[in-house]
Amino acid sequence: MAAILSQVIHDHRPDTRPLEELYKHFHRHPELSNQESETAATIAARLKAIGPDGLLIKSHIGGFGIAAVLRNGDGPTVLLRADIDALPVQEQTGLEYASTRRMVHAATGVEKPVMHACGHDMHIVCLLGAAQLLFSCRDQWTGTLVLVFQPAEERGTGAKAMVDDGLYSTHGVPVPDIVLGAHVRPLRAGAIGTRRGLVATSADSLRVTIHGQGSHASMPHTAVDPIVIAASSILKLQTLVSRETDPAESSVVTVATVHAGDAENVIPDTAVLGIDTRSTTAATRKRILSRIETIVQSECACAGSPKTPEFEQTRAFPLTVNDEAVTQKIEVSFAKHFGEGPGQYDKAMPRLSFSEDFPILATSIGKPYCFFTYGCVDEAVWDKAEKEGTVSQTVAANHSAKFAPVIMPTLQVGMDGYALGALTFLSTGQADTAM
């Protein structure tokens, strides 16, 4: 059956040239989280242009989220998801289609440069290409296909917002039996991978306000210096991983921002820390969040802070844990289509260090899911860096201002992955083996 599915992909794969131009369009015109109006409109227009009669398109779900539904007879329901938002990053790729866009961030009123520095533009186009392929081969599968284009992944709020807005109720999108998602990553272009079990860490971001008592810089004895408290807290927080976490476990605690004061000769009243933490188990996640609060509170109490510190959670991403049975079925299809070996399909891909809100689309309704990844680094660039042992120093990773996926074969591999994943459960004769 895997060989048949691979042949279906080859026979119905659309011309990628229009998709390449569409990718360049999205890359030139990125939009920040919760402000993806133009992006969503372009996606909806594209779906209308390529979709068959009967394709139902729902817009403005949880913000600028889109869901498209195609019912094609009896069978399972498979949901394919791509995220669509960009980041406040000044692009430095030098590409002829590089973004020069700036946007006023709606939440802060501050104008920021904007770039698709995480590859969501590639995700959009790969899913649109897969949609066109699946529309073309409708006589080869039966069931219901759901396409979700999700906003605000970078904030960790988009999937939950779509679910909370009634994705599976008010908006009439059928509850899927299986949910599939994907992400481009800095690996050799042409490579694609899955992994059973844990795929990506949980992530939590906090804004912590430390209160002191301001005074003249020449009279520190009359102040309670929040900067000193912040410095002590930062150093102590580093021990949460180095001295309190099992070395066999992977965790991260990063103080990414420190804001305090406006003048060299004034001790400020407050210091604000931006803290990011990643964990690989629910128990460690809970413990680290609790210990962050304990440490900062203790440092404040020790210094005689006039007010207890304030903790605001700004982002929260769940663990991404692939379903064993679903992933096992995809392994068979991917191995046959992409081949196994270096630069091809890897069924034990390295875990992701970054985090995703994708699982919420499945866990909110108690359904299984699989998240796969695919490479995007020019083969020659990757091979040179790998040979020299300089991959981490010379290959731009997601969120870098120099992150620039090579369009092909990245686009084709991502498109094939989405389509093949869906056909693994939807193809004629597969309904009895669906989850």
XYZ file of C-alpha atoms in Angstrom:
435
model
C 0.000 0.000 0.000
C 2.859 2.441 0.787
C 4.156 2.073 -2.772
C 0.703 2.863 -4.157
C 0.439 5.994 -2.026
C 3.852 7.160 -3.214
C 2.736 6.717 -6.813
C -0.403 8.766 -6.116
C 1.809 11.582 -4.843
C 3.982 11.449 -7.972
C 0.975 11.337 -10.303
C -0.922 14.249 -8.713
C 1.811 16.574 -7.428
C 1.013 20.082 -8.731
C 3.376 22.308 -10.669
C 5.537 23.886 -7.974
C 6.432 27.053 -9.912
C 3.289 28.989 -8.902
C 3.812 27.789 -5.338
C 7.386 29.076 -5.373
C 6.136 32.522 -6.393
C 3.441 32.353 -3.727
C 6.109 31.527 -1.152
C 8.079 34.613 -2.171
C 4.908 36.687 -1.821
C 4.287 35.481 1.721
C 7.944 35.998 2.614
C 7.852 39.585 1.350
C 4.635 40.319 3.228
C 4.858 38.844 6.742
C 2.435 39.818 9.507
C 2.772 39.700 13.270
C 0.777 37.366 15.506
C -2.917 38.260 15.762
C -2.533 40.712 12.855
C -2.434 38.230 9.941
C -5.310 39.785 7.972
C -3.630 39.980 4.539
C -2.064 36.551 4.933
C -5.411 34.995 5.798
C -7.151 36.725 2.895
C -4.532 35.453 0.444
C -4.857 31.897 1.788
C -8.642 31.989 1.504
C -8.445 33.303 -2.064
C -5.982 30.583 -3.015
C -8.206 27.876 -1.524
C -11.178 29.183 -3.487
C -9.113 29.154 -6.687
C -7.881 25.565 -6.339
C -10.731 24.005 -4.375
C -13.393 21.753 -5.888
C -17.113 22.256 -5.521
C -18.095 21.382 -2.008
C -15.006 22.834 -0.342
C -16.237 24.735 2.701
C -14.000 27.613 3.827
C -14.414 29.150 7.272
C -12.575 32.386 8.146
C -11.963 34.514 11.261
C -11.744 31.614 13.695
C -9.955 32.662 16.875
C -8.723 35.782 15.133
C -7.503 35.262 11.576
C -7.646 31.460 11.619
C -8.982 29.592 8.585
C -10.415 26.093 8.305
C -11.324 24.435 5.008
C -13.383 21.234 4.949
C -13.797 18.777 2.076
C -16.109 15.829 2.620
C -15.368 13.013 0.199
C -17.517 10.068 1.213
C -17.387 7.823 4.238
C -14.195 7.391 6.181
C -12.023 9.016 8.830
C -11.478 12.738 9.283
C -7.886 13.970 9.043
C -6.843 17.503 9.998
C -3.688 19.084 8.535
C -2.383 22.242 10.201
C -0.010 25.054 9.224
C 0.745 28.210 11.214
C 0.812 31.605 9.497
C 2.304 34.352 11.716
C 5.708 36.039 11.550
C 8.143 37.559 14.052
C 9.352 41.054 15.023
C 12.786 40.531 13.429
C 14.760 42.747 11.029
C 15.596 40.474 8.079
C 19.279 40.152 7.142
C 19.164 37.372 4.541
C 20.009 39.497 1.493
C 17.344 37.660 -0.517
C 15.831 39.519 -3.447
C 12.434 38.762 -1.926
C 13.452 39.729 1.611
C 10.915 41.443 3.827
C 11.200 45.182 4.382
C 7.863 45.379 6.146
C 7.308 47.212 9.400
C 4.116 46.963 11.424
C 2.710 48.737 14.430
C 2.359 46.034 17.034
C -1.297 46.246 18.042
C -0.746 45.305 21.683
C 2.008 47.869 22.357
C 1.557 50.542 19.707
C 5.253 50.206 18.829
C 6.371 49.892 15.203
C 8.525 46.815 14.584
C 10.327 45.194 11.642
C 8.647 41.936 10.597
C 10.103 38.761 9.106
C 9.081 35.163 8.510
C 12.089 34.066 10.559
C 10.539 30.761 11.646
C 9.422 29.384 8.279
C 5.678 29.725 8.653
C 5.524 31.089 5.105
C 6.919 27.734 3.947
C 4.339 25.904 6.071
C 1.501 27.829 4.411
C 2.650 27.055 0.881
C 3.431 23.402 1.610
C -0.077 22.898 2.979
C -1.669 24.725 0.052
C 0.334 22.524 -2.324
C -0.745 19.412 -0.434
C -4.337 20.603 -0.590
C -4.129 20.965 -4.363
C -2.639 17.481 -4.628
C -5.330 15.936 -2.428
C -8.092 17.770 -4.295
C -6.714 16.328 -7.536
C -6.702 12.701 -6.357
C -10.139 12.581 -4.721
C -10.888 9.280 -6.475
C -8.010 7.736 -4.503
C -9.276 8.498 -1.006
C -12.436 8.602 1.052
C -13.290 10.460 4.214
C -13.072 14.106 5.283
C -10.098 16.429 4.883
C -9.734 19.442 7.180
C -7.124 22.129 6.490
C -6.337 24.526 9.335
C -4.262 27.673 8.896
C -3.579 28.823 12.432
C -2.658 32.338 13.611
C -0.548 33.429 16.586
C 1.593 30.327 17.057
C 4.556 32.478 18.100
C 2.553 33.701 21.083
C 1.340 30.212 21.950
C -2.269 31.372 21.808
C -3.508 30.639 18.290
C -4.528 26.981 18.595
C -6.342 27.572 21.877
C -8.039 30.670 20.459
C -9.391 28.671 17.515
C -10.672 25.901 19.797
C -12.149 28.373 22.290
C -13.857 30.230 19.435
C -15.741 27.073 18.525
C -13.592 25.504 15.810
C -15.278 22.138 16.393
C -18.671 23.478 17.421
C -19.829 26.962 16.413
C -17.878 26.931 13.157
C -19.015 23.429 12.257
C -15.591 21.913 11.573
C -15.885 18.135 12.029
C -13.926 16.634 14.907
C -10.881 14.930 13.379
C -9.856 11.345 14.078
C -6.210 12.226 13.462
C -4.356 15.555 13.563
C -1.120 16.130 11.627
C 1.256 19.084 11.685
C 4.760 19.914 10.496
C 7.640 22.354 10.896
C 10.622 23.316 8.785
C 13.951 23.200 10.639
C 17.677 23.784 9.965
C 18.562 20.384 8.494
C 19.710 19.409 5.006
C 16.982 20.180 2.460
C 15.325 16.951 1.335
C 15.451 15.444 4.813
C 12.228 14.671 6.661
C 11.631 13.007 9.998
C 9.198 11.729 12.587
C 9.655 10.548 16.152
C 7.482 8.481 18.441
C 6.741 9.985 21.834
C 8.252 13.289 22.954
C 8.970 15.622 20.027
C 9.100 19.111 21.537
C 9.468 20.637 24.976
C 6.887 22.589 26.871
C 7.618 26.309 27.179
C 6.589 29.003 29.611
C 7.435 32.685 29.518
C 7.093 35.027 32.488
C 7.273 38.766 33.060
C 8.527 39.271 36.611
C 8.375 42.694 38.242
C 10.724 43.253 41.181
C 9.871 46.195 43.417
C 12.485 48.289 45.163
C 12.754 51.784 46.524
C 14.355 54.361 44.277
C 16.888 56.960 45.345
C 19.951 58.913 44.240
C 22.776 56.760 42.949
C 25.134 58.457 45.421
C 22.968 57.368 48.365
C 22.346 53.635 47.930
C 21.816 53.216 51.665
C 18.516 55.075 51.310
C 17.292 52.736 48.563
C 16.267 49.160 48.034
C 17.983 48.501 44.715
C 15.804 46.317 42.424
C 18.707 45.905 39.988
C 20.835 44.191 42.636
C 17.872 41.984 43.561
C 17.403 41.163 39.887
C 21.097 40.322 39.489
C 21.033 37.999 42.495
C 17.877 36.341 41.209
C 19.344 35.806 37.739
C 22.407 34.052 39.142
C 20.333 31.861 41.441
C 17.931 30.921 38.636
C 20.818 29.360 36.720
C 21.065 26.636 39.370
C 17.562 25.344 38.603
C 19.002 23.347 35.697
C 22.635 22.909 36.772
C 21.910 21.818 40.366
C 18.220 20.897 40.660
C 17.401 19.028 37.444
C 18.401 15.458 36.661
C 21.260 15.622 34.109
C 19.437 12.943 32.097
C 16.591 15.407 31.564
C 16.690 18.363 29.191
C 15.574 21.695 30.652
C 16.364 25.347 30.047
C 15.879 28.487 32.130
C 16.802 31.716 30.345
C 16.503 35.299 31.536
C 16.108 36.867 28.117
C 15.285 40.484 29.016
C 16.179 42.857 31.845
C 14.623 46.317 31.990
C 15.327 48.825 34.770
C 16.030 52.513 35.125
C 16.388 55.452 32.772
C 19.323 57.478 34.122
C 22.837 56.617 35.314
C 22.471 58.506 38.579
C 19.044 57.217 39.639
C 18.332 53.923 41.401
C 14.954 52.888 39.941
C 11.855 51.692 41.760
C 11.428 48.523 39.705
C 13.242 45.979 37.572
C 11.440 43.719 35.106
C 12.758 40.332 34.023
C 11.623 38.335 30.995
C 12.122 34.644 31.779
C 11.751 31.679 29.426
C 11.804 28.040 30.551
C 11.621 24.718 28.673
C 10.946 21.274 30.104
C 10.633 17.713 28.831
C 8.222 16.384 31.485
C 5.107 17.795 33.092
C 6.569 17.249 36.570
C 9.739 19.216 35.799
C 7.713 21.984 34.194
C 5.604 22.366 37.341
C 8.632 22.255 39.647
C 10.679 24.817 37.712
C 7.811 27.305 37.530
C 7.281 26.963 41.273
C 10.984 27.322 42.013
C 11.291 30.472 39.865
C 8.687 32.141 42.049
C 10.310 30.892 45.255
C 13.764 32.158 44.275
C 12.636 35.635 43.240
C 10.391 35.990 46.288
C 13.244 34.934 48.579
C 15.705 37.381 47.042
C 13.169 40.178 47.391
C 12.471 39.295 51.021
C 16.180 39.081 51.803
C 16.778 42.550 50.352
C 13.818 44.094 52.166
C 11.752 44.743 49.075
C 8.772 46.957 50.020
C 6.369 44.888 47.915
C 6.161 41.259 46.838
C 7.220 40.571 43.246
C 4.602 40.173 40.524
C 4.524 37.241 38.108
C 2.680 37.384 34.782
C 2.696 34.397 32.442
C 3.015 35.755 28.907
C 3.254 32.504 26.927
C 2.550 28.820 27.557
C 3.173 25.906 25.185
C 2.310 22.275 25.985
C 4.574 19.284 25.509
C 4.385 17.801 22.003
C 4.153 14.007 22.300
C 3.481 12.060 19.105
C 1.003 9.193 19.286
C 2.836 5.874 18.910
C 0.276 4.141 16.673
C -0.331 7.088 14.347
C 3.395 7.732 13.975
C 4.075 4.061 13.262
C 1.673 4.124 10.305
C 3.273 7.288 8.928
C 6.724 5.712 9.267
C 5.795 3.070 6.711
C 4.476 5.593 4.161
C 7.359 8.050 4.600
C 10.072 5.365 4.418
C 8.752 4.090 1.090
C 8.249 7.506 -0.475
C 11.312 9.427 0.734
C 13.750 6.561 1.251
C 15.701 6.036 4.449
C 19.197 7.268 5.179
C 21.185 10.496 5.599
C 19.361 13.412 3.997
C 16.216 11.317 3.480
C 13.640 10.012 5.962
C 14.582 9.562 9.613
C 12.081 7.809 11.886
C 14.068 8.848 14.964
C 14.595 12.523 14.224
C 16.263 14.640 16.947
C 13.845 16.234 19.398
C 13.043 19.886 18.860
C 14.447 22.402 21.326
C 11.663 24.861 20.535
C 8.000 24.453 21.427
C 4.604 24.297 19.702
C 0.938 24.953 20.510
C -0.127 22.559 17.717
C -1.075 19.689 20.112
C -3.996 21.717 21.494
C -5.906 21.126 18.241
C -5.875 17.413 19.153
C -5.633 17.206 22.947
C -8.601 19.554 23.429
C -10.798 16.839 21.897
C -8.827 13.809 23.075
C -7.528 12.788 19.632
C -4.113 11.411 18.580
C -1.621 13.427 16.577
C 1.728 13.321 14.814
C 4.108 16.221 14.207
C 6.857 15.798 11.594
C 9.718 18.086 10.538
C 11.634 18.684 7.317
C 14.950 20.319 6.426
C 15.485 23.571 4.553
C 19.246 24.179 4.280
C 20.844 24.215 0.816
C 22.496 20.827 0.317
C 25.923 22.257 -0.556
C 25.864 24.652 2.397
C 24.844 21.891 4.779
C 27.405 19.388 3.482
C 30.238 21.912 3.796
C 29.237 22.911 7.325
C 28.797 19.290 8.385
C 32.205 18.326 6.982
C 33.879 21.231 8.785
C 31.946 20.658 12.010
C 30.509 24.189 11.934
C 26.768 23.546 11.565
C 25.813 25.313 14.798
C 28.048 28.283 13.973
C 27.308 28.770 10.259
C 23.767 27.466 9.608
C 21.075 29.986 10.549
C 18.407 28.504 12.807
C 14.735 29.385 13.188
C 14.195 32.908 14.578
C 17.531 34.104 13.207
C 17.510 37.273 11.101
C 19.427 35.199 8.512
C 17.028 32.236 8.421
C 16.479 31.611 4.700
C 15.040 28.237 3.641
C 16.050 27.127 0.173
C 12.739 26.938 -1.663
C 13.348 23.655 -3.461
C 13.373 20.846 -2.552
C 12.045 22.110 0.799
C 8.645 22.996 -0.621
C 8.190 19.680 -2.399
C 9.221 17.608 0.624
C 6.901 19.509 2.971
C 4.023 19.307 0.496
C 4.548 15.581 -0.052
C 4.757 15.024 3.707
C 1.403 16.673 4.386
C -0.331 14.884 1.502
C 1.198 11.496 2.246
C 0.327 11.816 5.915
C -3.305 12.414 5.040
C -3.447 9.617 2.460
C -1.999 7.165 4.993
C -5.364 7.303 6.754
C -7.743 8.484 4.030
C -6.773 6.400 1.015
C -9.200 3.809 -0.291
C -8.741 0.652 1.738
C -7.209 2.470 4.703
C -10.424 3.396 6.521
C -10.463 0.118 8.436
C -6.979 0.818 9.814
C -7.573 4.447 10.805
C -7.392 5.375 14.462
